[in-house]
């Protein structure tokens, strides 16, 4: 709970009280599941005298939206409050009702939202509320809210999931030795890190070449080998058949075999299934296909202090013949993982 004096003090210090409460809503939103078809959203209901009346956040598909959860907790006390919501209240009735209508019906006097809803199906809640006499302020901490739902926003605005290409490479850019062996280029600590990041994605994707050569499980596992609670959808793209006893076809997680070599076809199918973050672990040929089509948004590279001299390159031919045409990335993080360096970078001109 926060008192009136605290709110007045924040204002006297030049701080925007709306930002203060929105930061709390963002904290709540972050409690929602990363791997879900829906965005993570938080809501705080604040009384006119600066008291928190109720809080809520979205817990996953089919559960009440953040606004509905907060309104349920508040009951009649919601009347006259200000609702701080990290995403524009939806104006769409699906599995759950319209949040804009629910806020109005509960007597909420004012709505402050961060990110404008980029989903054309659900957008328009702010306008609906204004038309029905509710004061609305938008764009408060919009950048922070958008970053919280980066991949979901990307899907809503582009029609494609956010694609993170993970690669493990030697200092001289090799992903396998001359005899084809690639286990293990990187350290055990790096592999554990990969499993952690896999678990935060909706799907992990490889080509049939990787599936046949490495016979991977593509599951997300704890350091002791046990399966994590959240498993990505395993996707193999390519026209070749997989043996019935392939590890990727076991019952540890669902698996799709999409018989196409077209990255756009794969991403379209995943988008239709509500997947908004794809972890690409394909070999150099698949990686080159995604890069050539402009469908890689981020790269997570584990660089081992190893030289091979010969062997398979980490990426196939991109058709680049001059340094001026090189694909330039913007590093967002560089971290030492065991003896390896993890470099995270985004394509400067992502679609």
mmCIF file of C-alpha atoms in Angstrom, residues 113-324:
data_model
loop_
_atom_site.group_PDB
_atom_site.id
_atom_site.type_symbol
_atom_site.label_atom_id
_atom_site.label_comp_id
_atom_site.label_asym_id
_atom_site.label_seq_id
_atom_site.Cartn_x
_atom_site.Cartn_y
_atom_site.Cartn_z
ATOM 1 C CA UNK A 113 -1.606 2.420 -20.196
ATOM 2 C CA UNK A 114 1.932 1.947 -21.421
ATOM 3 C CA UNK A 115 2.171 0.169 -24.771
ATOM 4 C CA UNK A 116 -0.500 0.697 -27.412
ATOM 5 C CA UNK A 117 -1.862 -2.681 -28.464
ATOM 6 C CA UNK A 118 -0.247 -3.579 -31.827
ATOM 7 C CA UNK A 119 -2.678 -6.440 -32.392
ATOM 8 C CA UNK A 120 -5.371 -5.160 -34.799
ATOM 9 C CA UNK A 121 -7.827 -7.754 -33.500
ATOM 10 C CA UNK A 122 -7.707 -6.469 -29.916
ATOM 11 C CA UNK A 123 -6.683 -2.820 -30.376
ATOM 12 C CA UNK A 124 -8.979 0.145 -29.858
ATOM 13 C CA UNK A 125 -9.686 -0.130 -26.156
ATOM 14 C CA UNK A 126 -8.336 3.329 -25.366
ATOM 15 C CA UNK A 127 -10.600 4.956 -27.923
ATOM 16 C CA UNK A 128 -13.616 2.998 -26.703
ATOM 17 C CA UNK A 129 -12.976 4.099 -23.118
ATOM 18 C CA UNK A 130 -12.671 7.765 -24.112
ATOM 19 C CA UNK A 131 -15.930 7.558 -26.039
ATOM 20 C CA UNK A 132 -17.595 6.247 -22.890
ATOM 21 C CA UNK A 133 -16.366 9.016 -20.607
ATOM 22 C CA UNK A 134 -13.255 7.441 -19.100
ATOM 23 C CA UNK A 135 -10.130 9.598 -18.946
ATOM 24 C CA UNK A 136 -7.235 7.862 -20.716
ATOM 25 C CA UNK A 137 -3.508 8.522 -20.813
ATOM 26 C CA UNK A 138 -1.317 6.358 -23.029
ATOM 27 C CA UNK A 139 2.381 5.867 -23.666
ATOM 28 C CA UNK A 140 3.597 5.923 -20.037
ATOM 29 C CA UNK A 141 6.806 3.821 -19.953
ATOM 30 C CA UNK A 142 5.849 2.454 -23.366
ATOM 31 C CA UNK A 143 9.416 1.451 -24.248
ATOM 32 C CA UNK A 144 9.794 -0.620 -21.093
ATOM 33 C CA UNK A 145 6.462 -2.323 -21.684
ATOM 34 C CA UNK A 146 7.304 -3.062 -25.308
ATOM 35 C CA UNK A 147 10.654 -4.560 -24.307
ATOM 36 C CA UNK A 148 8.885 -6.840 -21.828
ATOM 37 C CA UNK A 149 6.884 -8.322 -24.709
ATOM 38 C CA UNK A 150 9.490 -7.969 -27.426
ATOM 39 C CA UNK A 151 8.785 -11.181 -29.313
ATOM 40 C CA UNK A 152 4.996 -10.959 -28.959
ATOM 41 C CA UNK A 153 5.070 -7.386 -30.265
ATOM 42 C CA UNK A 154 7.285 -8.490 -33.145
ATOM 43 C CA UNK A 155 4.787 -11.163 -34.138
ATOM 44 C CA UNK A 156 1.878 -8.721 -33.914
ATOM 45 C CA UNK A 157 3.602 -6.133 -36.105
ATOM 46 C CA UNK A 158 5.383 -8.333 -38.672
ATOM 47 C CA UNK A 159 3.369 -11.539 -38.791
ATOM 48 C CA UNK A 160 6.492 -13.584 -38.024
ATOM 49 C CA UNK A 161 7.891 -14.856 -34.721
ATOM 50 C CA UNK A 162 11.084 -13.340 -33.338
ATOM 51 C CA UNK A 163 13.945 -15.622 -34.414
ATOM 52 C CA UNK A 164 17.033 -16.087 -32.258
ATOM 53 C CA UNK A 165 19.794 -17.995 -34.004
ATOM 54 C CA UNK A 166 22.017 -19.845 -31.582
ATOM 55 C CA UNK A 167 25.405 -21.020 -32.732
ATOM 56 C CA UNK A 168 28.458 -22.558 -31.118
ATOM 57 C CA UNK A 169 31.691 -21.770 -32.893
ATOM 58 C CA UNK A 170 35.445 -21.869 -32.560
ATOM 59 C CA UNK A 171 37.590 -18.754 -32.712
ATOM 60 C CA UNK A 172 38.190 -19.486 -36.390
ATOM 61 C CA UNK A 173 34.485 -19.756 -37.174
ATOM 62 C CA UNK A 174 34.067 -23.529 -37.307
ATOM 63 C CA UNK A 175 30.948 -25.345 -36.115
ATOM 64 C CA UNK A 176 32.381 -28.837 -36.648
ATOM 65 C CA UNK A 177 35.706 -30.522 -37.316
ATOM 66 C CA UNK A 178 36.748 -31.862 -40.706
ATOM 67 C CA UNK A 179 35.357 -35.310 -39.807
ATOM 68 C CA UNK A 180 31.982 -33.788 -38.931
ATOM 69 C CA UNK A 181 32.279 -34.086 -35.160
ATOM 70 C CA UNK A 182 30.950 -31.122 -33.192
ATOM 71 C CA UNK A 183 30.464 -32.422 -29.635
ATOM 72 C CA UNK A 184 31.572 -30.550 -27.761
ATOM 73 C CA UNK A 185 32.958 -27.282 -29.061
ATOM 74 C CA UNK A 186 31.758 -25.305 -26.064
ATOM 75 C CA UNK A 187 31.937 -25.961 -22.343
ATOM 76 C CA UNK A 188 29.389 -27.668 -20.132
ATOM 77 C CA UNK A 189 28.489 -24.297 -18.622
ATOM 78 C CA UNK A 190 27.610 -22.949 -22.077
ATOM 79 C CA UNK A 191 25.438 -25.970 -22.801
ATOM 80 C CA UNK A 192 23.530 -25.474 -19.550
ATOM 81 C CA UNK A 193 22.976 -21.849 -20.565
ATOM 82 C CA UNK A 194 21.564 -22.992 -23.906
ATOM 83 C CA UNK A 195 19.043 -25.228 -22.170
ATOM 84 C CA UNK A 196 17.922 -22.354 -19.967
ATOM 85 C CA UNK A 197 17.359 -20.094 -22.968
ATOM 86 C CA UNK A 198 15.632 -22.875 -24.913
ATOM 87 C CA UNK A 199 13.070 -23.178 -22.138
ATOM 88 C CA UNK A 200 12.165 -19.501 -22.585
ATOM 89 C CA UNK A 201 11.177 -19.957 -26.251
ATOM 90 C CA UNK A 202 8.032 -21.283 -27.840
ATOM 91 C CA UNK A 203 9.834 -23.468 -30.370
ATOM 92 C CA UNK A 204 13.306 -24.818 -31.123
ATOM 93 C CA UNK A 205 14.032 -25.339 -34.808
ATOM 94 C CA UNK A 206 16.565 -27.412 -36.778
ATOM 95 C CA UNK A 207 16.837 -28.810 -40.290
ATOM 96 C CA UNK A 208 16.675 -32.464 -41.208
ATOM 97 C CA UNK A 209 20.465 -32.437 -41.670
ATOM 98 C CA UNK A 210 21.033 -31.638 -37.999
ATOM 99 C CA UNK A 211 18.291 -34.030 -36.911
ATOM 100 C CA UNK A 212 19.838 -36.903 -38.885
ATOM 101 C CA UNK A 213 23.508 -36.173 -38.160
ATOM 102 C CA UNK A 214 23.376 -35.219 -34.487
ATOM 103 C CA UNK A 215 20.147 -36.997 -33.481
ATOM 104 C CA UNK A 216 19.422 -34.318 -30.853
ATOM 105 C CA UNK A 217 16.631 -34.406 -28.281
ATOM 106 C CA UNK A 218 16.066 -30.633 -28.529
ATOM 107 C CA UNK A 219 14.571 -30.600 -25.048
ATOM 108 C CA UNK A 220 15.312 -28.152 -22.245
ATOM 109 C CA UNK A 221 17.024 -29.920 -19.368
ATOM 110 C CA UNK A 222 18.416 -29.104 -15.945
ATOM 111 C CA UNK A 223 22.149 -29.679 -15.280
ATOM 112 C CA UNK A 224 21.258 -33.070 -13.726
ATOM 113 C CA UNK A 225 19.643 -34.129 -17.002
ATOM 114 C CA UNK A 226 16.037 -33.915 -15.852
ATOM 115 C CA UNK A 227 13.498 -32.158 -18.023
ATOM 116 C CA UNK A 228 12.537 -28.578 -17.228
ATOM 117 C CA UNK A 229 8.890 -27.838 -16.549
ATOM 118 C CA UNK A 230 8.510 -25.833 -19.756
ATOM 119 C CA UNK A 231 9.455 -27.499 -23.042
ATOM 120 C CA UNK A 232 9.569 -25.779 -26.429
ATOM 121 C CA UNK A 233 7.809 -27.201 -29.428
ATOM 122 C CA UNK A 234 10.439 -29.148 -31.390
ATOM 123 C CA UNK A 235 10.389 -28.336 -35.097
ATOM 124 C CA UNK A 236 12.328 -30.063 -37.861
ATOM 125 C CA UNK A 237 12.164 -28.498 -41.314
ATOM 126 C CA UNK A 238 13.148 -30.329 -44.484
ATOM 127 C CA UNK A 239 11.928 -32.940 -46.928
ATOM 128 C CA UNK A 240 13.921 -35.973 -45.783
ATOM 129 C CA UNK A 241 12.280 -38.616 -43.610
ATOM 130 C CA UNK A 242 13.279 -39.055 -39.984
ATOM 131 C CA UNK A 243 13.772 -42.531 -38.522
ATOM 132 C CA UNK A 244 11.021 -43.645 -36.164
ATOM 133 C CA UNK A 245 13.506 -43.947 -33.310
ATOM 134 C CA UNK A 246 14.899 -40.409 -33.715
ATOM 135 C CA UNK A 247 15.354 -38.760 -30.334
ATOM 136 C CA UNK A 248 13.410 -35.727 -31.467
ATOM 137 C CA UNK A 249 10.326 -37.929 -31.922
ATOM 138 C CA UNK A 250 10.218 -39.190 -28.344
ATOM 139 C CA UNK A 251 7.422 -38.199 -25.960
ATOM 140 C CA UNK A 252 9.442 -35.670 -23.933
ATOM 141 C CA UNK A 253 7.921 -32.773 -25.907
ATOM 142 C CA UNK A 254 5.709 -32.268 -28.967
ATOM 143 C CA UNK A 255 7.409 -32.327 -32.369
ATOM 144 C CA UNK A 256 6.492 -30.986 -35.789
ATOM 145 C CA UNK A 257 8.164 -32.171 -38.982
ATOM 146 C CA UNK A 258 7.458 -29.492 -41.581
ATOM 147 C CA UNK A 259 8.362 -30.821 -45.016
ATOM 148 C CA UNK A 260 9.546 -27.569 -46.522
ATOM 149 C CA UNK A 261 12.824 -25.767 -47.068
ATOM 150 C CA UNK A 262 11.194 -22.354 -47.039
ATOM 151 C CA UNK A 263 11.813 -20.446 -43.781
ATOM 152 C CA UNK A 264 8.783 -18.220 -44.367
ATOM 153 C CA UNK A 265 6.475 -21.224 -44.610
ATOM 154 C CA UNK A 266 7.837 -22.528 -41.309
ATOM 155 C CA UNK A 267 7.476 -19.215 -39.503
ATOM 156 C CA UNK A 268 3.977 -18.677 -40.880
ATOM 157 C CA UNK A 269 2.887 -22.058 -39.503
ATOM 158 C CA UNK A 270 4.408 -21.264 -36.118
ATOM 159 C CA UNK A 271 2.816 -17.812 -36.052
ATOM 160 C CA UNK A 272 -0.592 -19.361 -36.682
ATOM 161 C CA UNK A 273 0.029 -21.614 -33.682
ATOM 162 C CA UNK A 274 0.737 -18.595 -31.467
ATOM 163 C CA UNK A 275 4.501 -19.112 -31.235
ATOM 164 C CA UNK A 276 6.211 -15.728 -31.030
ATOM 165 C CA UNK A 277 9.814 -16.700 -30.186
ATOM 166 C CA UNK A 278 11.770 -19.296 -32.171
ATOM 167 C CA UNK A 279 15.149 -20.634 -31.051
ATOM 168 C CA UNK A 280 16.981 -21.564 -34.268
ATOM 169 C CA UNK A 281 19.645 -24.233 -33.792
ATOM 170 C CA UNK A 282 19.922 -25.359 -37.387
ATOM 171 C CA UNK A 283 23.240 -25.960 -39.096
ATOM 172 C CA UNK A 284 25.004 -23.587 -41.490
ATOM 173 C CA UNK A 285 22.635 -24.273 -44.403
ATOM 174 C CA UNK A 286 19.428 -23.574 -42.474
ATOM 175 C CA UNK A 287 21.001 -20.567 -40.765
ATOM 176 C CA UNK A 288 22.073 -19.129 -44.118
ATOM 177 C CA UNK A 289 18.542 -19.594 -45.508
ATOM 178 C CA UNK A 290 17.010 -17.644 -42.619
ATOM 179 C CA UNK A 291 19.658 -14.932 -42.833
ATOM 180 C CA UNK A 292 19.270 -14.601 -46.602
ATOM 181 C CA UNK A 293 15.515 -14.092 -46.185
ATOM 182 C CA UNK A 294 16.042 -11.473 -43.463
ATOM 183 C CA UNK A 295 14.351 -13.682 -40.887
ATOM 184 C CA UNK A 296 16.994 -13.716 -38.154
ATOM 185 C CA UNK A 297 16.351 -11.012 -35.565
ATOM 186 C CA UNK A 298 18.953 -11.906 -32.965
ATOM 187 C CA UNK A 299 22.087 -14.012 -32.695
ATOM 188 C CA UNK A 300 23.313 -15.744 -29.552
ATOM 189 C CA UNK A 301 26.832 -16.962 -30.310
ATOM 190 C CA UNK A 302 28.879 -19.116 -27.953
ATOM 191 C CA UNK A 303 32.500 -18.628 -28.966
ATOM 192 C CA UNK A 304 34.937 -21.209 -27.641
ATOM 193 C CA UNK A 305 38.685 -20.517 -27.258
ATOM 194 C CA UNK A 306 39.414 -23.281 -29.766
ATOM 195 C CA UNK A 307 41.069 -23.488 -33.192
ATOM 196 C CA UNK A 308 40.291 -26.190 -35.756
ATOM 197 C CA UNK A 309 41.830 -24.789 -38.919
ATOM 198 C CA UNK A 310 39.573 -26.972 -41.065
ATOM 199 C CA UNK A 311 35.966 -28.042 -40.790
ATOM 200 C CA UNK A 312 32.421 -26.892 -41.359
ATOM 201 C CA UNK A 313 31.866 -23.123 -41.213
ATOM 202 C CA UNK A 314 29.336 -21.784 -38.728
ATOM 203 C CA UNK A 315 27.160 -20.388 -41.531
ATOM 204 C CA UNK A 316 26.707 -21.219 -45.192
ATOM 205 C CA UNK A 317 27.204 -19.008 -48.227
ATOM 206 C CA UNK A 318 25.296 -15.735 -47.908
ATOM 207 C CA UNK A 319 26.241 -14.474 -51.341
ATOM 208 C CA UNK A 320 28.343 -11.683 -49.837
ATOM 209 C CA UNK A 321 31.427 -10.888 -51.897
ATOM 210 C CA UNK A 322 32.536 -7.531 -50.495
ATOM 211 C CA UNK A 323 32.984 -6.209 -46.980
ATOM 212 C CA UNK A 324 30.580 -3.360 -47.665
#
